[in-house]
Short mmCIF file of C-alpha atoms in Angstrom, two decimals:
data_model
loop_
_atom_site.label_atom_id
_atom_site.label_comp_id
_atom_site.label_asym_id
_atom_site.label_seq_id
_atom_site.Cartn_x
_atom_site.Cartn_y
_atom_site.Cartn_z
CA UNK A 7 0.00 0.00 0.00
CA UNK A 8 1.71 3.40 -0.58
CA UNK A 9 2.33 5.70 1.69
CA UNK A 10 -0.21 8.59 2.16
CA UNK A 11 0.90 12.29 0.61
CA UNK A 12 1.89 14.85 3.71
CA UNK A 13 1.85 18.56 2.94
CA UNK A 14 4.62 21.13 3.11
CA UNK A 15 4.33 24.66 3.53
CA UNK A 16 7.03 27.57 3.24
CA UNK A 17 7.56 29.01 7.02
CA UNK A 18 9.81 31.60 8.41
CA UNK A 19 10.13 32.92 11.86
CA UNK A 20 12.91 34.99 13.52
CA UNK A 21 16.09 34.63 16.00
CA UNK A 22 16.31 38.03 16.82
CA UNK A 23 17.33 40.47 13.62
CA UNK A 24 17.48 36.95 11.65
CA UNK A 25 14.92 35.69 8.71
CA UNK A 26 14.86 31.69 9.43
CA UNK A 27 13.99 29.87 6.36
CA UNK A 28 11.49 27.18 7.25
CA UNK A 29 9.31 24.55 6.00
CA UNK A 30 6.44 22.88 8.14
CA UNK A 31 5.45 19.11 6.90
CA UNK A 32 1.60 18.10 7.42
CA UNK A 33 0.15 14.93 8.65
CA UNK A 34 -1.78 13.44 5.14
CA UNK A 35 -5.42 14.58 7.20
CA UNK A 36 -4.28 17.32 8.17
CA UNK A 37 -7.04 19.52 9.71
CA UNK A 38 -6.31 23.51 10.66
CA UNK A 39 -8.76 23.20 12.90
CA UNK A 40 -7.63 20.37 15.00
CA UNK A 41 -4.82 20.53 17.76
CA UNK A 42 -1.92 18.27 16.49
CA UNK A 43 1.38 17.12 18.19
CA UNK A 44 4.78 18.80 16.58
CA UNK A 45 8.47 17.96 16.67
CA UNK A 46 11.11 20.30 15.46
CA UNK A 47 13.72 18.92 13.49
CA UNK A 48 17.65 19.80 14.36
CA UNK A 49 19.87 18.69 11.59
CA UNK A 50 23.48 17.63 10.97
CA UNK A 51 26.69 20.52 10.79
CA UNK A 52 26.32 21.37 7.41
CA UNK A 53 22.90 20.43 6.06
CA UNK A 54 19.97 22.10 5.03
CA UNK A 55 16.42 21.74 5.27
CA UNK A 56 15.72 20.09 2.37
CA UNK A 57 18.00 17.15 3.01
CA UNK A 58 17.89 15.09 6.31
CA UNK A 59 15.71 17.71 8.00
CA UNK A 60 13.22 16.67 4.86
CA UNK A 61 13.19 13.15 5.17
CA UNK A 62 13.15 13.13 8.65
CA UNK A 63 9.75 15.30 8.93
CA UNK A 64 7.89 13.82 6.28
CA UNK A 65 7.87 10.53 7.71
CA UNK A 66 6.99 11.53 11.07
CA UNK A 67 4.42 13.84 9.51
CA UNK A 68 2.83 10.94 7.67
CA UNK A 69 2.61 9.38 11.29
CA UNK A 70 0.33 12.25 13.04
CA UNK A 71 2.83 15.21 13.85
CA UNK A 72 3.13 18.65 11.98
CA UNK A 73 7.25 18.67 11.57
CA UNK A 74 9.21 21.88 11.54
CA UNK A 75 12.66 21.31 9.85
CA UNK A 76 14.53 25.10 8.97
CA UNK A 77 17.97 26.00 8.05
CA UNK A 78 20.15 27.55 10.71
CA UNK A 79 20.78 31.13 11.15
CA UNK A 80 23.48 32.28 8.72
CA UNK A 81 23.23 29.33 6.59
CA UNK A 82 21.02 28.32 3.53
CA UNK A 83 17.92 30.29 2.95
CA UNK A 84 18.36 31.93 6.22
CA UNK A 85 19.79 35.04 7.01
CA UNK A 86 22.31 36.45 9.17
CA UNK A 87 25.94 37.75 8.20
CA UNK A 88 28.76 36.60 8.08
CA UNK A 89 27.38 33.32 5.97
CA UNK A 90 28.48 29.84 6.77
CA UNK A 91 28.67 30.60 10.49
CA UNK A 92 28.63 27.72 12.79
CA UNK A 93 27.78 28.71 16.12
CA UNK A 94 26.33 26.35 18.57
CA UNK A 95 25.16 28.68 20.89
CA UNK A 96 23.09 30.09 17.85
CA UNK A 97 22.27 26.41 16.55
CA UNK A 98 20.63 25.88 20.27
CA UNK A 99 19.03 29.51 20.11
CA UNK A 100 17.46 28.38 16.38
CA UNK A 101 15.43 25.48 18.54
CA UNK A 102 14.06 27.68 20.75
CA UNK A 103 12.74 30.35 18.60
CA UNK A 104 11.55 27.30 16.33
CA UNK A 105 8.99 26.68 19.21
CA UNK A 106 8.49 30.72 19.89
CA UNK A 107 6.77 30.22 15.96
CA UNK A 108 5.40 26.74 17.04
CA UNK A 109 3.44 28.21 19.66
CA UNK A 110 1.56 31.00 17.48
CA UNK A 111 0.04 28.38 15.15
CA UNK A 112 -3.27 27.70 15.92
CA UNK A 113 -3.15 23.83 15.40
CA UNK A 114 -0.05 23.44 17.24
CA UNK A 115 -0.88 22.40 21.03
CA UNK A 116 1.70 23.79 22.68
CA UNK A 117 1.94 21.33 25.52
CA UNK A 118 2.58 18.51 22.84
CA UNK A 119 6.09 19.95 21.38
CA UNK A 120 9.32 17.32 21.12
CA UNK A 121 12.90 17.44 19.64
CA UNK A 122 14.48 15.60 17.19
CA UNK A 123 18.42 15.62 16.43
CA UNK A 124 20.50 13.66 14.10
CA UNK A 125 23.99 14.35 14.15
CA UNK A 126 25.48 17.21 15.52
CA UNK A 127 21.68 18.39 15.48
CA UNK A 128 21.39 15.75 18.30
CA UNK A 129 23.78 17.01 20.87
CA UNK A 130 22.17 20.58 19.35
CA UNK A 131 18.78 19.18 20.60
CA UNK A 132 19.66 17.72 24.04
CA UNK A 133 21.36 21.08 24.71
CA UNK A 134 17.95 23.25 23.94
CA UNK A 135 16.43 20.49 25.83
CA UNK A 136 18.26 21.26 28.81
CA UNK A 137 16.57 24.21 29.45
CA UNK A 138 13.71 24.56 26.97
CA UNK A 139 11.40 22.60 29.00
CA UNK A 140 9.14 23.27 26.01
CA UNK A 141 10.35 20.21 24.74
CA UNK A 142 8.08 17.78 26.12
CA UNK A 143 10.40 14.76 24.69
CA UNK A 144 13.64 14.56 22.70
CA UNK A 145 14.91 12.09 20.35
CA UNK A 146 18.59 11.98 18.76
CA UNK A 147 19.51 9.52 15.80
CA UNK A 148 23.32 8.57 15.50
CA UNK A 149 23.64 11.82 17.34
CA UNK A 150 27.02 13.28 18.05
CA UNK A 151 28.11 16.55 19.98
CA UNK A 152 30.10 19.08 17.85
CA UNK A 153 32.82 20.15 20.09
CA UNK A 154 33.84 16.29 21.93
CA UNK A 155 34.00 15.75 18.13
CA UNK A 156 36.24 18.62 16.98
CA UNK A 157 38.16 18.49 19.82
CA UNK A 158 38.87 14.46 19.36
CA UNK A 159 40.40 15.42 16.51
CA UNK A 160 42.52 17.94 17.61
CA UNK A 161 44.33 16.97 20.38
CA UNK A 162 47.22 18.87 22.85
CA UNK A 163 49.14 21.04 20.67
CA UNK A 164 47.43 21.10 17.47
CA UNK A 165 44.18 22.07 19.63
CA UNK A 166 46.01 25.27 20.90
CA UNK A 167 47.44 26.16 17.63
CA UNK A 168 44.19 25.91 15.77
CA UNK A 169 43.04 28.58 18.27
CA UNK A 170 45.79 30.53 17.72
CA UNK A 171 44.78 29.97 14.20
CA UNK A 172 41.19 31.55 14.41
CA UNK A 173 42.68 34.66 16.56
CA UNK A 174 44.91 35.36 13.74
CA UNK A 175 42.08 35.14 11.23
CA UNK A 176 39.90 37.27 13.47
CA UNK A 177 42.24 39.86 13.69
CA UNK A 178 43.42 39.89 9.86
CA UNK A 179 39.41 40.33 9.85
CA UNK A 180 39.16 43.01 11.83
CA UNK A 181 41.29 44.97 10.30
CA UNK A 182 39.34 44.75 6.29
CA UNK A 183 40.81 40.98 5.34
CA UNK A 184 38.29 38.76 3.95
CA UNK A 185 36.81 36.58 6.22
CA UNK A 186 38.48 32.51 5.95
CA UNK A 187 36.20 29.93 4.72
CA UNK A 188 37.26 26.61 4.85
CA UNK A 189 35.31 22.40 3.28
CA UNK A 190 33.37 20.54 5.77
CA UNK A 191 34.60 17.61 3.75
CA UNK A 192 36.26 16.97 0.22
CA UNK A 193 33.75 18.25 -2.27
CA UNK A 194 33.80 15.26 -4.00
CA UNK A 195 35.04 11.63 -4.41
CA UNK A 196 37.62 12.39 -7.08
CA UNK A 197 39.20 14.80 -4.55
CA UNK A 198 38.80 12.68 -1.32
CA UNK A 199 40.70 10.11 -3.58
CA UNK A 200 43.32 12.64 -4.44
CA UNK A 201 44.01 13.06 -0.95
CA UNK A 202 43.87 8.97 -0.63
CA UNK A 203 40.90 9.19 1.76
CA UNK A 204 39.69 5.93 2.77
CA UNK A 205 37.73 6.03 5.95
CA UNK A 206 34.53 4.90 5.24
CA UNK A 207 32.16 7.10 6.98
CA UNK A 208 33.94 10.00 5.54
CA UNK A 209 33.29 8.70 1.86
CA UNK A 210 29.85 8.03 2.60
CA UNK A 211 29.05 12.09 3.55
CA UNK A 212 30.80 12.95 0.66
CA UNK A 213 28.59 10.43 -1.45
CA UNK A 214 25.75 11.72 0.02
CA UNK A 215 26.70 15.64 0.53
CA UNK A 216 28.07 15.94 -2.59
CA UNK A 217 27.15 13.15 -5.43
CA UNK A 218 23.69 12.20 -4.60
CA UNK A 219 20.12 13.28 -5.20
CA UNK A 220 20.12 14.93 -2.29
CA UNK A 221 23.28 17.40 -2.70
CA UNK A 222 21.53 21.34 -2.59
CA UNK A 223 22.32 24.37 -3.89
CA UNK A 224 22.04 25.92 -0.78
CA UNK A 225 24.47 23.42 1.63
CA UNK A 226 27.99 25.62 0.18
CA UNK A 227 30.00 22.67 2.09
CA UNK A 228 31.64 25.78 3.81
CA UNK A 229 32.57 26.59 7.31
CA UNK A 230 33.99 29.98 8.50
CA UNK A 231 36.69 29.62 10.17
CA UNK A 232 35.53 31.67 13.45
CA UNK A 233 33.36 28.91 13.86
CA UNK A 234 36.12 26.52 15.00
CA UNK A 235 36.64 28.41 18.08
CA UNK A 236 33.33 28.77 19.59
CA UNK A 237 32.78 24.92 18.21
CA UNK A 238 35.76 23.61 20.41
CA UNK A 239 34.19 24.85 23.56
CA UNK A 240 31.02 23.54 23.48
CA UNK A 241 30.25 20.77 25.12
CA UNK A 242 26.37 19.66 24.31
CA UNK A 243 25.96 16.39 27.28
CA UNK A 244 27.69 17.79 30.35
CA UNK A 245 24.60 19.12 32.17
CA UNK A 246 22.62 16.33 31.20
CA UNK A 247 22.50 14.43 34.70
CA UNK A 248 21.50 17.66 36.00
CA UNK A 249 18.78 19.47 33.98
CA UNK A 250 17.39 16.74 31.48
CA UNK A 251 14.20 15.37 32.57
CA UNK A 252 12.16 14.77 29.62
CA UNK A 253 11.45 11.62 28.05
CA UNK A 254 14.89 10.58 26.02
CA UNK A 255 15.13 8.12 23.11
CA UNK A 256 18.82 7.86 21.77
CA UNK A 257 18.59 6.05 18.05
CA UNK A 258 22.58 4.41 17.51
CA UNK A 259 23.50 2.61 13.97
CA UNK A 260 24.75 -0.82 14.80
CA UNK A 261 27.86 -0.07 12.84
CA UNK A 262 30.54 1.84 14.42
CA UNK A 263 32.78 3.91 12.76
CA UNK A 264 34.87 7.23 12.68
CA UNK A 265 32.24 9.75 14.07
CA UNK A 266 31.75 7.99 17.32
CA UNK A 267 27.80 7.94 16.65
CA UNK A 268 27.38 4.37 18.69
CA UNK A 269 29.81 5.96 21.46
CA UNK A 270 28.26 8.79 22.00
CA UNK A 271 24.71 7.70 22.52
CA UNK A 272 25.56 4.97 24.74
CA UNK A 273 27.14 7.84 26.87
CA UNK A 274 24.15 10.11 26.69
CA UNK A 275 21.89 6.84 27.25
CA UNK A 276 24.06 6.72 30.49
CA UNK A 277 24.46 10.38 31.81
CA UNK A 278 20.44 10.49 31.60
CA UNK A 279 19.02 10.13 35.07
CA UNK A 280 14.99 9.91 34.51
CA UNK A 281 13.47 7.12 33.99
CA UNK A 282 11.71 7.30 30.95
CA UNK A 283 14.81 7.22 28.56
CA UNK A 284 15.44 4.19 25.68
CA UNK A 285 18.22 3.31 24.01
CA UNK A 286 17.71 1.75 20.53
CA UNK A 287 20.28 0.13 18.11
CA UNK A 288 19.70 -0.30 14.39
CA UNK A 289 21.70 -3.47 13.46
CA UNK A 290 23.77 -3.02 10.55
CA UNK A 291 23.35 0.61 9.79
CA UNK A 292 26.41 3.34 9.84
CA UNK A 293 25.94 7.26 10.48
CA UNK A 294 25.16 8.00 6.90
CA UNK A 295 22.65 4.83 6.38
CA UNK A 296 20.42 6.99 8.70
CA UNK A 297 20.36 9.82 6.65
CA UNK A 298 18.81 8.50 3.80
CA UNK A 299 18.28 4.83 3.53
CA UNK A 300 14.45 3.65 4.56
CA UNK A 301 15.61 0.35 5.23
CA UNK A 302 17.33 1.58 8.35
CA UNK A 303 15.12 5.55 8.64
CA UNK A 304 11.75 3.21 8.89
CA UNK A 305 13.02 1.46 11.65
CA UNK A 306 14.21 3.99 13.58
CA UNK A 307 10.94 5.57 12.97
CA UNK A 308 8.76 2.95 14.11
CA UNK A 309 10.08 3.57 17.44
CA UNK A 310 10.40 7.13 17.59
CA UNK A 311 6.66 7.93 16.56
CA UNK A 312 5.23 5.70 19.82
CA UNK A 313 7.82 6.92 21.90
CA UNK A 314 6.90 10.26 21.25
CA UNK A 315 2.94 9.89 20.85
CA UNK A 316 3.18 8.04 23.74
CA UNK A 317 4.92 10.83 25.91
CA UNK A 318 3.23 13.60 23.90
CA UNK A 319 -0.38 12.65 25.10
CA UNK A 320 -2.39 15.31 26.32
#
């Protein structure tokens, strides 16, 4: 039987002085007169809305929620200058102005609003979570925090002298030099192999980033450099065993690999102190599987919808 068709409609709300490009996905009966469930999508480093974000809210809104997936301040179709800023303190700030707009719509009940992070979106989410009590429940798939990550790769030395790095840059910018850009990843396979990149999980963002359906005009694959330092001290989990109390469902691929997904939501799973937390493992699947593959996404699915429609009832 095929699936039923969900509706999307063009959104925007603001973070302060900043346009946020949105997009809210419909349950197939959708009803603006009914009150419906919603869960607010927070997406990898790098990605836009119409890419994981998308998938993501389109199958839960073909299970009963209205889904709000948007691109992050100063990246995509969303304003804010300088562009390709990575901020986590702004990522965070995104999720909670996501519900300010949440709670204006009409068929949006307000006490019925989760969180859903994959990737660096996840520790994003857990971080809002912490106090954005909003968030009635929170979700993360192969979820990851930004700055363990960034800071697991750069280790003693080279950690100091990357700051030193960004100081540099900021002051050569402060002073009329144009502001440093720098690849998330390779920008495509033929350069990854010029650089004789072999780790798997890396290839398999650059497929998907960069050689799939699902590479966008708007995702420039660009990070400013500034970004680096407020990126290495941020820390998403830390305050979890104090201040998270919602309902917390941490989705892990089976498959472990370079970004630490598995790792780091077993270690989330265990700084959580209420009771009402799950830990689920899809067998087989690495990071990127759940980004775009159903086999392993409709899984994963199947028990994030109850877990949240279950906690979500009014």
């Amino acid at each position: 039987m095929a699936a039923a068709t969900t509706h999307m409609r063009e959104a925007s709300f603001r973070n302060g002085g900043t346009a946020i490009a949105a997009q809210l996905h419909l349950p197939p009966d959708f009803d603006q007169d009914r009150s419906w469930p919603a869960v607010v999508l927070s997406t990898p480093g790098s990605s836009v809305k119409e890419q994981v974000g998308a998938i993501y809210a389109r199958k839960l809104a073909a299970r009963g929620f209205v889904a709000i997936t948007f691109d992050p301040s100063h990246q995509g179709g969303s304003g804010g200058e300088p562009r390709d800023l990575e901020d986590p303190a702004m990522r965070v700030e995104d999720l909670r102005c996501a519900v300010d707009h949440l709670v204006t719509l009409p068929f949006v009940d307000e006490a019925r609003i989760a969180v859903l992070g994959v990737c660096a979106g996840g520790g994003y989410a857990v971080n809002a979570a912490l106090t954005e009590h909003r968030f009635k429940a929170v979700a993360t798939v192969a979820g990851t925090d930004v700055g363990r990550a960034f800071r697991r790769m750069l280790r003693g030395d080279r950690l100091h002298a990357r700051l030193a790095e960004v100081g540099r840059a900021r002051t050569a910018a402060a002073r009329g030099a144009a502001e440093r850009r720098e690849r998330w990843i390779p920008d495509s396979l033929e350069a990854a192999g010029s650089e004789s990149i072999t780790d798997r999980d890396l290839l398999e963002a650059i497929r998907f980033y960069r050689e799939s359906p699902h590479r966008h005009p708007n995702a420039s694959n660009r990070l400013l450099l500034r970004s680096v330092g407020p990126m290495l001290g941020f820390d998403a989990f830390h305050l979890v065993p104090d201040l998270l109390v919602q309902p917390l469902m941490v989705i892990v691929g089976g498959r472990q690999g370079s970004t630490c997904q598995y790792e780091t939501g077993q270690a989330l799973y265990g700084l959580a102190r209420g009771p009402d937390k799950a830990l689920v493992v899809i067998p087989g699947a690495g990071h990127y599987d759940l980004y775009h593959r159903d086999d392993y996404i409709d899984p994963a699915i199947d028990r994030i919808a109850p877990f949240l429609q279950f906690h979500l009832d009014p």
